[in-house]
PDB file of C-alpha atoms and ligand atoms in Angstrom:
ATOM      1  CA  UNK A 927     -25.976-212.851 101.531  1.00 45.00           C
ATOM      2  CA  UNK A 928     -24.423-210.291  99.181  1.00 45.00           C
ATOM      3  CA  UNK A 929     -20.872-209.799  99.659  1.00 48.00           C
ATOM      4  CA  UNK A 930     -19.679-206.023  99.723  1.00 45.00           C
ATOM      5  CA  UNK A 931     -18.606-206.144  96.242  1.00 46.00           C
ATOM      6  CA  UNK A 932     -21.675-207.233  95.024  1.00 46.00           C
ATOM      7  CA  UNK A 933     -23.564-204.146  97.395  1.00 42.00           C
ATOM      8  CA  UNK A 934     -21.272-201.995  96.002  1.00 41.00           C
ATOM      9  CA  UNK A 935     -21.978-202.527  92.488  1.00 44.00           C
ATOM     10  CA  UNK A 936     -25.284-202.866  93.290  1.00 44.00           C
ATOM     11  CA  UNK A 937     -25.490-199.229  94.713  1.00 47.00           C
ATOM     12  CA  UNK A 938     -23.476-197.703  91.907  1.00 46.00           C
ATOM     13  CA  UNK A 939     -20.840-194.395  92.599  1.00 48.00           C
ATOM     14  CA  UNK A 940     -23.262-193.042  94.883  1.00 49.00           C
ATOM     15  CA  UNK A 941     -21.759-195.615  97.535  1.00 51.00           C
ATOM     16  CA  UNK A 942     -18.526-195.544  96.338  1.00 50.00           C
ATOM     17  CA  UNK A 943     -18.423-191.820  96.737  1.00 49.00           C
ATOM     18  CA  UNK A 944     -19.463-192.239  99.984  1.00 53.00           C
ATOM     19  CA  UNK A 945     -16.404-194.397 100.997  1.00 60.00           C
ATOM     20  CA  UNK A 946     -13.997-191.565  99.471  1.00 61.00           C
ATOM     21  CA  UNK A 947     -13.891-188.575 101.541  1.00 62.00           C
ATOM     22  CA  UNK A 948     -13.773-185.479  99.355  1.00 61.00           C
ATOM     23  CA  UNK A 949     -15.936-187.137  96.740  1.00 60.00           C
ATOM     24  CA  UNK A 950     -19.292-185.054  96.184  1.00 59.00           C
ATOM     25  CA  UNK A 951     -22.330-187.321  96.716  1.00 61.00           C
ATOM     26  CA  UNK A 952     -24.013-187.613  93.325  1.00 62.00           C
ATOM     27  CA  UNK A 953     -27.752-185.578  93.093  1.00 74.00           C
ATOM     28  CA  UNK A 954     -30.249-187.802  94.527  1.00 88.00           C
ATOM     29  CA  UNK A 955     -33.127-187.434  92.128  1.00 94.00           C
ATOM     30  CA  UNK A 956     -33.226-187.958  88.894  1.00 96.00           C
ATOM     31  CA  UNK A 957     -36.446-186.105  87.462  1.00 97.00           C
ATOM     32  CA  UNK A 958     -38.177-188.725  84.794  1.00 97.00           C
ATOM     33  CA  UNK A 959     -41.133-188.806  82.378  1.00 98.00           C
ATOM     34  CA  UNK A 960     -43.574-188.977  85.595  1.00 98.00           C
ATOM     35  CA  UNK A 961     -41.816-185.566  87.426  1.00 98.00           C
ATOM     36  CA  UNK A 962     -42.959-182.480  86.301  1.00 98.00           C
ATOM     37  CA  UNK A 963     -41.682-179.038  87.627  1.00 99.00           C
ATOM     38  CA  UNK A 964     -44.070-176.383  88.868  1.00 99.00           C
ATOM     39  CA  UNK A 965     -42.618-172.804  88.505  1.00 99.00           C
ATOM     40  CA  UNK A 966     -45.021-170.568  90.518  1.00 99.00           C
ATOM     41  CA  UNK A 967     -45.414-166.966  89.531  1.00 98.00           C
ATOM     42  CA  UNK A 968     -42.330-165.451  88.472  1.00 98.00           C
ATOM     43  CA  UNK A 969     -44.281-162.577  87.511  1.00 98.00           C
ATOM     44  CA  UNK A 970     -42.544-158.822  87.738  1.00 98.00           C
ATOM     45  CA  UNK A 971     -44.949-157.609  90.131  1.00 98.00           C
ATOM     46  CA  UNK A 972     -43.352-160.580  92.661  1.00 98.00           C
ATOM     47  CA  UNK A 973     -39.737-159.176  91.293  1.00 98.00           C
ATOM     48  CA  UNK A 974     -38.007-155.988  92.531  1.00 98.00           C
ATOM     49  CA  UNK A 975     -39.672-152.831  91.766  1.00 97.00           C
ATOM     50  CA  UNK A 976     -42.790-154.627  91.616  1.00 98.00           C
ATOM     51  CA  UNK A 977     -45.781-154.044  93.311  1.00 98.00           C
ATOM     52  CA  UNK A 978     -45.556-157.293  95.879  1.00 98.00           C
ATOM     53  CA  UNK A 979     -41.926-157.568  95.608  1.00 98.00           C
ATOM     54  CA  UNK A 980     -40.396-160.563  97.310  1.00 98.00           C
ATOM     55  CA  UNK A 981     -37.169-160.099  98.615  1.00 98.00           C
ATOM     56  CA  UNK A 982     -34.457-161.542  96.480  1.00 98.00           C
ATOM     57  CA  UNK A 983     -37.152-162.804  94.367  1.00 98.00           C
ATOM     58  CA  UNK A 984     -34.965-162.310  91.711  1.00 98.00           C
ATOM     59  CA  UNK A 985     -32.835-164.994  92.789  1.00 98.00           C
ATOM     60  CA  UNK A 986     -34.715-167.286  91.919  1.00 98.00           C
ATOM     61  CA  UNK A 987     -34.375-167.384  87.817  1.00 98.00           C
ATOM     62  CA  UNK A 988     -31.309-168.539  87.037  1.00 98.00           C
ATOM     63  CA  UNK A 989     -31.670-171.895  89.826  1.00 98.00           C
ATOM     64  CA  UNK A 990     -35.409-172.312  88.066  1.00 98.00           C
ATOM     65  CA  UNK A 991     -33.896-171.779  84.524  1.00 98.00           C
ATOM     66  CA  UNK A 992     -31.115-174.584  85.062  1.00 98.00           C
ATOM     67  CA  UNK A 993     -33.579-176.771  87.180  1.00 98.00           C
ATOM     68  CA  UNK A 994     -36.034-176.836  84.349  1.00 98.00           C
ATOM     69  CA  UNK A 995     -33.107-178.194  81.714  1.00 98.00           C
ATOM     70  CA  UNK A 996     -33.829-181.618  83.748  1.00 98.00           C
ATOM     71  CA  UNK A 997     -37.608-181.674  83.542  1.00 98.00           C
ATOM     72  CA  UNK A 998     -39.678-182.563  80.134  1.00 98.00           C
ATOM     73  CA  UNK A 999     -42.448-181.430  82.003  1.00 98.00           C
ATOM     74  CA  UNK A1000     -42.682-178.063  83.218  1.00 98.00           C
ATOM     75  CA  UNK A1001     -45.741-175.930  83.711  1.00 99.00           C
ATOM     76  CA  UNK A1002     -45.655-172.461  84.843  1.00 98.00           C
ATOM     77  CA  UNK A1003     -48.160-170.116  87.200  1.00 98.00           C
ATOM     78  CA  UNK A1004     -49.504-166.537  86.418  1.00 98.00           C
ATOM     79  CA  UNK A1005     -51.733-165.365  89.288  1.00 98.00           C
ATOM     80  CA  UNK A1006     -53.682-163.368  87.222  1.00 98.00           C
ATOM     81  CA  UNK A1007     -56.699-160.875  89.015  1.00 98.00           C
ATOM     82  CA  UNK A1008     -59.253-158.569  87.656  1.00 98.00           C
ATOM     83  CA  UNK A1009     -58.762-154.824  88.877  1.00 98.00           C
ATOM     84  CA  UNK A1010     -60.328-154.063  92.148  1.00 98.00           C
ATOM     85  CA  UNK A1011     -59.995-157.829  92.978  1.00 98.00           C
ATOM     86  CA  UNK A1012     -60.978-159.184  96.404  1.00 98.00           C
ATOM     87  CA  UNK A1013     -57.726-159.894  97.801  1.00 98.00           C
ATOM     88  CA  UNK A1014     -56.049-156.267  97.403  1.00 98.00           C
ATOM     89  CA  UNK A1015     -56.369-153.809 100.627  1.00 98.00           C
ATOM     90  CA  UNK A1016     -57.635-150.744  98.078  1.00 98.00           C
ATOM     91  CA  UNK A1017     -61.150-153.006  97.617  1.00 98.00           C
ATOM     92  CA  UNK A1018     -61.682-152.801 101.391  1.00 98.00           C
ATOM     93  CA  UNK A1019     -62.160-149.445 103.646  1.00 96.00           C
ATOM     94  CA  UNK A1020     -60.142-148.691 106.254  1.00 96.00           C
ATOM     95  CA  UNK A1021     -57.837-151.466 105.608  1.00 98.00           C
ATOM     96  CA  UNK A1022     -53.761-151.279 104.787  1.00 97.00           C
ATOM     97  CA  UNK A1023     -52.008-153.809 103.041  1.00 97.00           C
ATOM     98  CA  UNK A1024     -50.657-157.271 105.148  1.00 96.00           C
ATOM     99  CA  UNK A1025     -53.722-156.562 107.305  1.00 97.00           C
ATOM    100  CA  UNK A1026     -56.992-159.203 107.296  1.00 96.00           C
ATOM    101  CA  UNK A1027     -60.025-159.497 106.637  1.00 97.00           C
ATOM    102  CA  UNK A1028     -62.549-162.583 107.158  1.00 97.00           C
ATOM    103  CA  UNK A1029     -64.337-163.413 103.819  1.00 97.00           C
ATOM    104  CA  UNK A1030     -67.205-166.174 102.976  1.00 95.00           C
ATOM    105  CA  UNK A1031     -64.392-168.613 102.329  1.00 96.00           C
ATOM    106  CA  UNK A1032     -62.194-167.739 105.479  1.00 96.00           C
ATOM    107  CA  UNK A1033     -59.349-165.296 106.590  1.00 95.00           C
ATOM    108  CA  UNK A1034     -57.612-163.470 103.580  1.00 96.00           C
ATOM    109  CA  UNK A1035     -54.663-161.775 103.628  1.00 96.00           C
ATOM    110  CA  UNK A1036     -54.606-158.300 101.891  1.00 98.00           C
ATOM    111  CA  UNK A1037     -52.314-157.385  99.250  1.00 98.00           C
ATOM    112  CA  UNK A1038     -51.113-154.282  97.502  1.00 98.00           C
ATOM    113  CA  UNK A1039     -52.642-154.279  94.149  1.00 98.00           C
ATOM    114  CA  UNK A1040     -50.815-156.693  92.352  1.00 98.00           C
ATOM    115  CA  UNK A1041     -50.687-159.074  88.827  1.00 98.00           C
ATOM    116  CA  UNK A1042     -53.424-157.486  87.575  1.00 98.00           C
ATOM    117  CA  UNK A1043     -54.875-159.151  84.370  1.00 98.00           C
ATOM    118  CA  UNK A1044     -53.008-157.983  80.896  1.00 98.00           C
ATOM    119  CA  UNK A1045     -50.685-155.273  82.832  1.00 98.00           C
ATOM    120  CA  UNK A1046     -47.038-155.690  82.416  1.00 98.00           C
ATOM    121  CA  UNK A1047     -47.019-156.228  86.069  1.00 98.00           C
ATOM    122  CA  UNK A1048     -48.405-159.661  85.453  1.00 98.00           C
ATOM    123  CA  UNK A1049     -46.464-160.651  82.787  1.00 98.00           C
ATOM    124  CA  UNK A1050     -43.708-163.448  83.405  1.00 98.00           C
ATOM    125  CA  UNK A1051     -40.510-162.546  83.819  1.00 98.00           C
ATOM    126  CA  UNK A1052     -38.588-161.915  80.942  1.00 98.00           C
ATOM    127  CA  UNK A1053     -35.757-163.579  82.299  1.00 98.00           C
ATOM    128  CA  UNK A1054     -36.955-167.128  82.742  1.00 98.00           C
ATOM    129  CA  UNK A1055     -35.848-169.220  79.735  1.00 98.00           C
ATOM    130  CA  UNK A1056     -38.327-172.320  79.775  1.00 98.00           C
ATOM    131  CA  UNK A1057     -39.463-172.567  76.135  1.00 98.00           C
ATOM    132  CA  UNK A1058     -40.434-175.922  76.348  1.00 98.00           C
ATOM    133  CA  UNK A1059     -42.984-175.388  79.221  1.00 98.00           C
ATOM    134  CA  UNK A1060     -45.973-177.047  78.340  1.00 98.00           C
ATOM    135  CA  UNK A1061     -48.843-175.134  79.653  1.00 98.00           C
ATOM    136  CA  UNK A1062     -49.262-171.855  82.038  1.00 98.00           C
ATOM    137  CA  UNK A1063     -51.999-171.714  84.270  1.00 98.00           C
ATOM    138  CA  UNK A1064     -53.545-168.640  85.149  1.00 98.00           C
ATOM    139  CA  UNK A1065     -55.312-168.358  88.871  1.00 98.00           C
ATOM    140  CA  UNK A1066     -56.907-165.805  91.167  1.00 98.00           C
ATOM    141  CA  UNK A1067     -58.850-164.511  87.930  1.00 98.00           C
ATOM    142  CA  UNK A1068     -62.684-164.502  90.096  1.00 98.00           C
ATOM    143  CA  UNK A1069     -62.999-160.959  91.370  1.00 98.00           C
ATOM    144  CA  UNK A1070     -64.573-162.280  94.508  1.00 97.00           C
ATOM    145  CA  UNK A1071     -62.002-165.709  95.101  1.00 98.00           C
ATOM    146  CA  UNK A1072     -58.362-165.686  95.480  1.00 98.00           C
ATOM    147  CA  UNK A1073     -56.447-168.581  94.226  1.00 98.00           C
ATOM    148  CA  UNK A1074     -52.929-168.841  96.000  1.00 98.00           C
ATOM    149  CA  UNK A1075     -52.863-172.575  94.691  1.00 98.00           C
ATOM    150  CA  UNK A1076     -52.492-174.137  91.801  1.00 98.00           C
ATOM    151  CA  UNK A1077     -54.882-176.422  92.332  1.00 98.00           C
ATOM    152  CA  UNK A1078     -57.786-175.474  94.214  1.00 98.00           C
ATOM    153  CA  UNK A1079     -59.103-171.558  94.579  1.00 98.00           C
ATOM    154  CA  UNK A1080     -59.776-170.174  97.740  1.00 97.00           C
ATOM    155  CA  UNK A1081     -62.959-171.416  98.580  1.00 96.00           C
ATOM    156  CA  UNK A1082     -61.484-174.654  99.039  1.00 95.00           C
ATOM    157  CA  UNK A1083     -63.614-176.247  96.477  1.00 95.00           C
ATOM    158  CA  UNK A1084     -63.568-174.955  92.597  1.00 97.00           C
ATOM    159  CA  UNK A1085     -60.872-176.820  90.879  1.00 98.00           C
ATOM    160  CA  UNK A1086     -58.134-175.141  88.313  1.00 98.00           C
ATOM    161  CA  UNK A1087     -58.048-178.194  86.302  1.00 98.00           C
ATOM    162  CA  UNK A1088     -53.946-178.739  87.074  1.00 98.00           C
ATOM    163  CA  UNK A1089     -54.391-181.595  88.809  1.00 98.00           C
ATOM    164  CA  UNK A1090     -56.477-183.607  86.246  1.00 98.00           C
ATOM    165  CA  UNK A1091     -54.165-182.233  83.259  1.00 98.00           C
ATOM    166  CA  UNK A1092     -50.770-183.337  85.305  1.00 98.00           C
ATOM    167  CA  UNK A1093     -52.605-187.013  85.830  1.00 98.00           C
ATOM    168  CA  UNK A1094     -54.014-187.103  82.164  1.00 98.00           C
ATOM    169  CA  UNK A1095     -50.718-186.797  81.772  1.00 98.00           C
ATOM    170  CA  UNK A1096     -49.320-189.909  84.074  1.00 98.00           C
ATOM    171  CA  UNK A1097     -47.269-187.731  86.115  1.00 98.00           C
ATOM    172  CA  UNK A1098     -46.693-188.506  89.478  1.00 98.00           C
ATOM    173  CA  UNK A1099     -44.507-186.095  91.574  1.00 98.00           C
ATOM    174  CA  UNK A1100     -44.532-182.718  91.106  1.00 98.00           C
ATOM    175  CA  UNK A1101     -41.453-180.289  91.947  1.00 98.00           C
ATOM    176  CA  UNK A1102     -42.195-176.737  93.118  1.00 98.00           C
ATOM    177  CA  UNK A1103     -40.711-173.897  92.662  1.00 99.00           C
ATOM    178  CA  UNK A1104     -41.252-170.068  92.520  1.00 98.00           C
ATOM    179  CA  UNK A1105     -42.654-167.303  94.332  1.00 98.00           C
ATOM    180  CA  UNK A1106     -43.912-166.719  97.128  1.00 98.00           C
ATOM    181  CA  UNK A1107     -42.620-169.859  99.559  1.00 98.00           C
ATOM    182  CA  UNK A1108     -45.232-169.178 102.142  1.00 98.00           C
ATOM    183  CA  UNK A1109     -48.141-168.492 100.241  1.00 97.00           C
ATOM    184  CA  UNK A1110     -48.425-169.857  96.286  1.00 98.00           C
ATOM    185  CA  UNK A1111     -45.907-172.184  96.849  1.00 98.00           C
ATOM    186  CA  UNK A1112     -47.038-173.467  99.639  1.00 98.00           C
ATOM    187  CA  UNK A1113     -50.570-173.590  98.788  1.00 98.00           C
ATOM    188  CA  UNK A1114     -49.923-175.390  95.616  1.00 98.00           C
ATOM    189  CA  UNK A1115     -47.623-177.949  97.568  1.00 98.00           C
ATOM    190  CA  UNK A1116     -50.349-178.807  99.785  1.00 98.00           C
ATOM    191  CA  UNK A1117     -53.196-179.152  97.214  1.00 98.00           C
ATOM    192  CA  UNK A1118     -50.219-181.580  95.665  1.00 98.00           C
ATOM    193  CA  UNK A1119     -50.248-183.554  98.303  1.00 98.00           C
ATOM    194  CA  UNK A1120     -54.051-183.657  98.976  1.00 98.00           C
ATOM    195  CA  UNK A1121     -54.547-184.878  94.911  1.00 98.00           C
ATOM    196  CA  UNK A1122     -52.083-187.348  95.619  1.00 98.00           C
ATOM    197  CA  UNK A1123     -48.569-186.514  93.986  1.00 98.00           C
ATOM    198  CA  UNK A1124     -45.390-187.258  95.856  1.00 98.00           C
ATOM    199  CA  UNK A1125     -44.274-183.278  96.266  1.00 98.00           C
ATOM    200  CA  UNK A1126     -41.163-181.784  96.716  1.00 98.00           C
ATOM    201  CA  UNK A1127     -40.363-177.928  97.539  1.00 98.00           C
ATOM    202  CA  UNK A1128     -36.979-177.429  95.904  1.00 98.00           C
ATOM    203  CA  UNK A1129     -36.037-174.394  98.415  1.00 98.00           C
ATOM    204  CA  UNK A1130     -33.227-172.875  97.168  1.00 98.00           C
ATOM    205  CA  UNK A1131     -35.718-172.020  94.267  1.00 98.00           C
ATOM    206  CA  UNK A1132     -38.133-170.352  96.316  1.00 98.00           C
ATOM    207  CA  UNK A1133     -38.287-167.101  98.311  1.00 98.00           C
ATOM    208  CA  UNK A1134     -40.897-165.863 100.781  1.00 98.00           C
ATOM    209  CA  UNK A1135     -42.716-163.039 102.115  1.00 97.00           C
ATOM    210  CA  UNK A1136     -42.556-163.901 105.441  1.00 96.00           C
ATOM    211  CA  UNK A1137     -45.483-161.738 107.112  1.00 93.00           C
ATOM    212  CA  UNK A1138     -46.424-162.223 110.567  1.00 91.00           C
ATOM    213  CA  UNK A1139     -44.749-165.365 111.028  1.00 95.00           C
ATOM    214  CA  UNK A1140     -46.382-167.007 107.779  1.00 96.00           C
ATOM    215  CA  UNK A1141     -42.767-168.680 106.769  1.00 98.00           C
ATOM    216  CA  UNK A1142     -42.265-171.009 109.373  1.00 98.00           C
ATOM    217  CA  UNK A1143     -46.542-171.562 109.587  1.00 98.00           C
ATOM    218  CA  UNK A1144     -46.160-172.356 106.049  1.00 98.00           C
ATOM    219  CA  UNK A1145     -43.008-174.933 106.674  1.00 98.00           C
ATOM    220  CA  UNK A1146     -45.237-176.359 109.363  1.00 98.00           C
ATOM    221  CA  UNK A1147     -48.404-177.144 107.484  1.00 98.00           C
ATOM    222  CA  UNK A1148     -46.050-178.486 104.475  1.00 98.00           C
ATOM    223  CA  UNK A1149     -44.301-181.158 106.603  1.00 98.00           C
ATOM    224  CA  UNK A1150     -47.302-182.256 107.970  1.00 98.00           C
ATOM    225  CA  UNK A1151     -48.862-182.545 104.646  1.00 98.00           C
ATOM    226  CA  UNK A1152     -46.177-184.765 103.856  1.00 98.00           C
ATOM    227  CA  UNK A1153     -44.487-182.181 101.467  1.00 98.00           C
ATOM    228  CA  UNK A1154     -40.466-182.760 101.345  1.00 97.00           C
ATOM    229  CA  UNK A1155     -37.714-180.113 101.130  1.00 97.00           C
ATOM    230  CA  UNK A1156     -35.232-180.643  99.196  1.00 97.00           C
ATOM    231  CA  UNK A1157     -32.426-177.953  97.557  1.00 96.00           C
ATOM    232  CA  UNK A1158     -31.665-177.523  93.879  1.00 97.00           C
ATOM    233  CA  UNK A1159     -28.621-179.453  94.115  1.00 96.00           C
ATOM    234  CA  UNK A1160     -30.620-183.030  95.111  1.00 96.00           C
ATOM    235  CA  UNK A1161     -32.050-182.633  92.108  1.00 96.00           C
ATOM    236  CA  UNK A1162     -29.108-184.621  88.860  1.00 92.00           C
ATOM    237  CA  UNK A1163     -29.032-182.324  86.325  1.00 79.00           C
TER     238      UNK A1163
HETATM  239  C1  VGL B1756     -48.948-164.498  96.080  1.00 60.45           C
HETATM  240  C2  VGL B1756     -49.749-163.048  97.652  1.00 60.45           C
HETATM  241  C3  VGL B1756     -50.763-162.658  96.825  1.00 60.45           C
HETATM  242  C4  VGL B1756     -47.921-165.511  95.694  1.00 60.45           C
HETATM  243  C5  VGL B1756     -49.971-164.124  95.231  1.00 60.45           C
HETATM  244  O1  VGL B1756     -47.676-165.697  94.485  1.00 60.45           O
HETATM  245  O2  VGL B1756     -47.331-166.125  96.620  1.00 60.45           O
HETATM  246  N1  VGL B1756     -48.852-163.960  97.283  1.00 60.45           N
HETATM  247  N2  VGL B1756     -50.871-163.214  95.604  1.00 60.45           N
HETATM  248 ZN1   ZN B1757     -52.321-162.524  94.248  1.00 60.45          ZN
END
């Protein structure tokens, strides 16, 4: 048996803390060589006065830029389409944008013309401060495919290359972040999941769209997935 001391010690100020009201728990998670941050398209067209602005999108920076002072590995997202791509409502008659339509690879959502390849509108914001990101990856750049993960385009099968560069890389669990919660975000956190990193949504660092009930659908298919959700301050600077 270990006596209390000995559990105490054992557990570190974490416990002790916990004995002491008024004491802040310390962060949970320490990000190490195997973590790596994903920031997901904190592009200006996602920012106010852009073209898909998400609401408080700009929120977002400053919590990313501190978060990604505790990660080596950091890799940010463009989505990145050609003019008069597939998923905006102006390539399809008759339709508005937030409407759907049902393509080869299954129901898209239509979007106001948005990040289109080159335009200032796709650039990154100039307020995130991550110089020591270590790659961007660009998606949604097939006219007729839309990529809202990461990982995997739209057609479920044709592979961005992320996961293979974050395992050629021996990292294991993968920390999202970015814009929009319910659609890049959680696209790339599932794809996480289903190439087998342990995946965390850091929420605070994320805002949604929230169309037609997609929030809480994509909270849903997350949890199931196995996808955890955590908030910027589990995370030890
Ligand atoms: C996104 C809609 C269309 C996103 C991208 O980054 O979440 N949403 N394209
Ligand atoms: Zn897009």
């Amino acid at each position: 048996m270990l006596s209390r001391r000995q559990i105490l010690s054992g557990l570190g100020t974490t416990a002790l803390a916990a004995t002491m009201p008024g004491v802040v728990l310390a962060a949970a998670i320490k990000p190490d060589e195997t973590s790596a941050l994903l920031v997901i398209d904190v592009q200006n067209c996602f920012l106010p006065g852009g073209s898909l602005a998400v609401k408080n999108g700009e929120q977002v920076v400053p919590i990313i830029n501190k978060l990604a002072r505790a990660f080596s590995n950091v890799v940010l997202t463009q989505d990145w389409h050609t003019g008069g791509h597939i998923s905006f409502a102006s390539s399809h008659s008759g339709k508005k944008p937030f409407e759907t339509v049902n393509l080869d690879y299954g129901k898209q959502v239509l979007w106001p013309d948005h990040c289109v390849q080159g335009t200032d509108s796709a650039a990154l914001s100039k307020d995130l401060a991550i110089p020591h990101a270590g790659l961007v990856i660009r998606k949604g750049f097939r006219k007729n495919v839309d990529s809202y993960s990461a990982f995997t385009e739209a057609d479920g099968k044709t592979a961005t290359g992320l996961a293979a560069y974050l395992k050629a890389r021996d990292i294991r669990k993968v920390f999202l972040t970015g814009l929009a919660t319910d659609f890049c975000v959680a696209w790339s956190a599932v794809d996480a999941r289903k190439a087998g990193f342990e995946t965390y949504v850091i929420e605070d660092a994320c805002r949604g769209i929230d169309t037609q009930g997609s929030l809480a659908a994509a909270w849903a298919d997350m949890t199931k997935a196995g996808v955890k959700r955590i908030q910027s301050s589990d995370i030890a600077a």
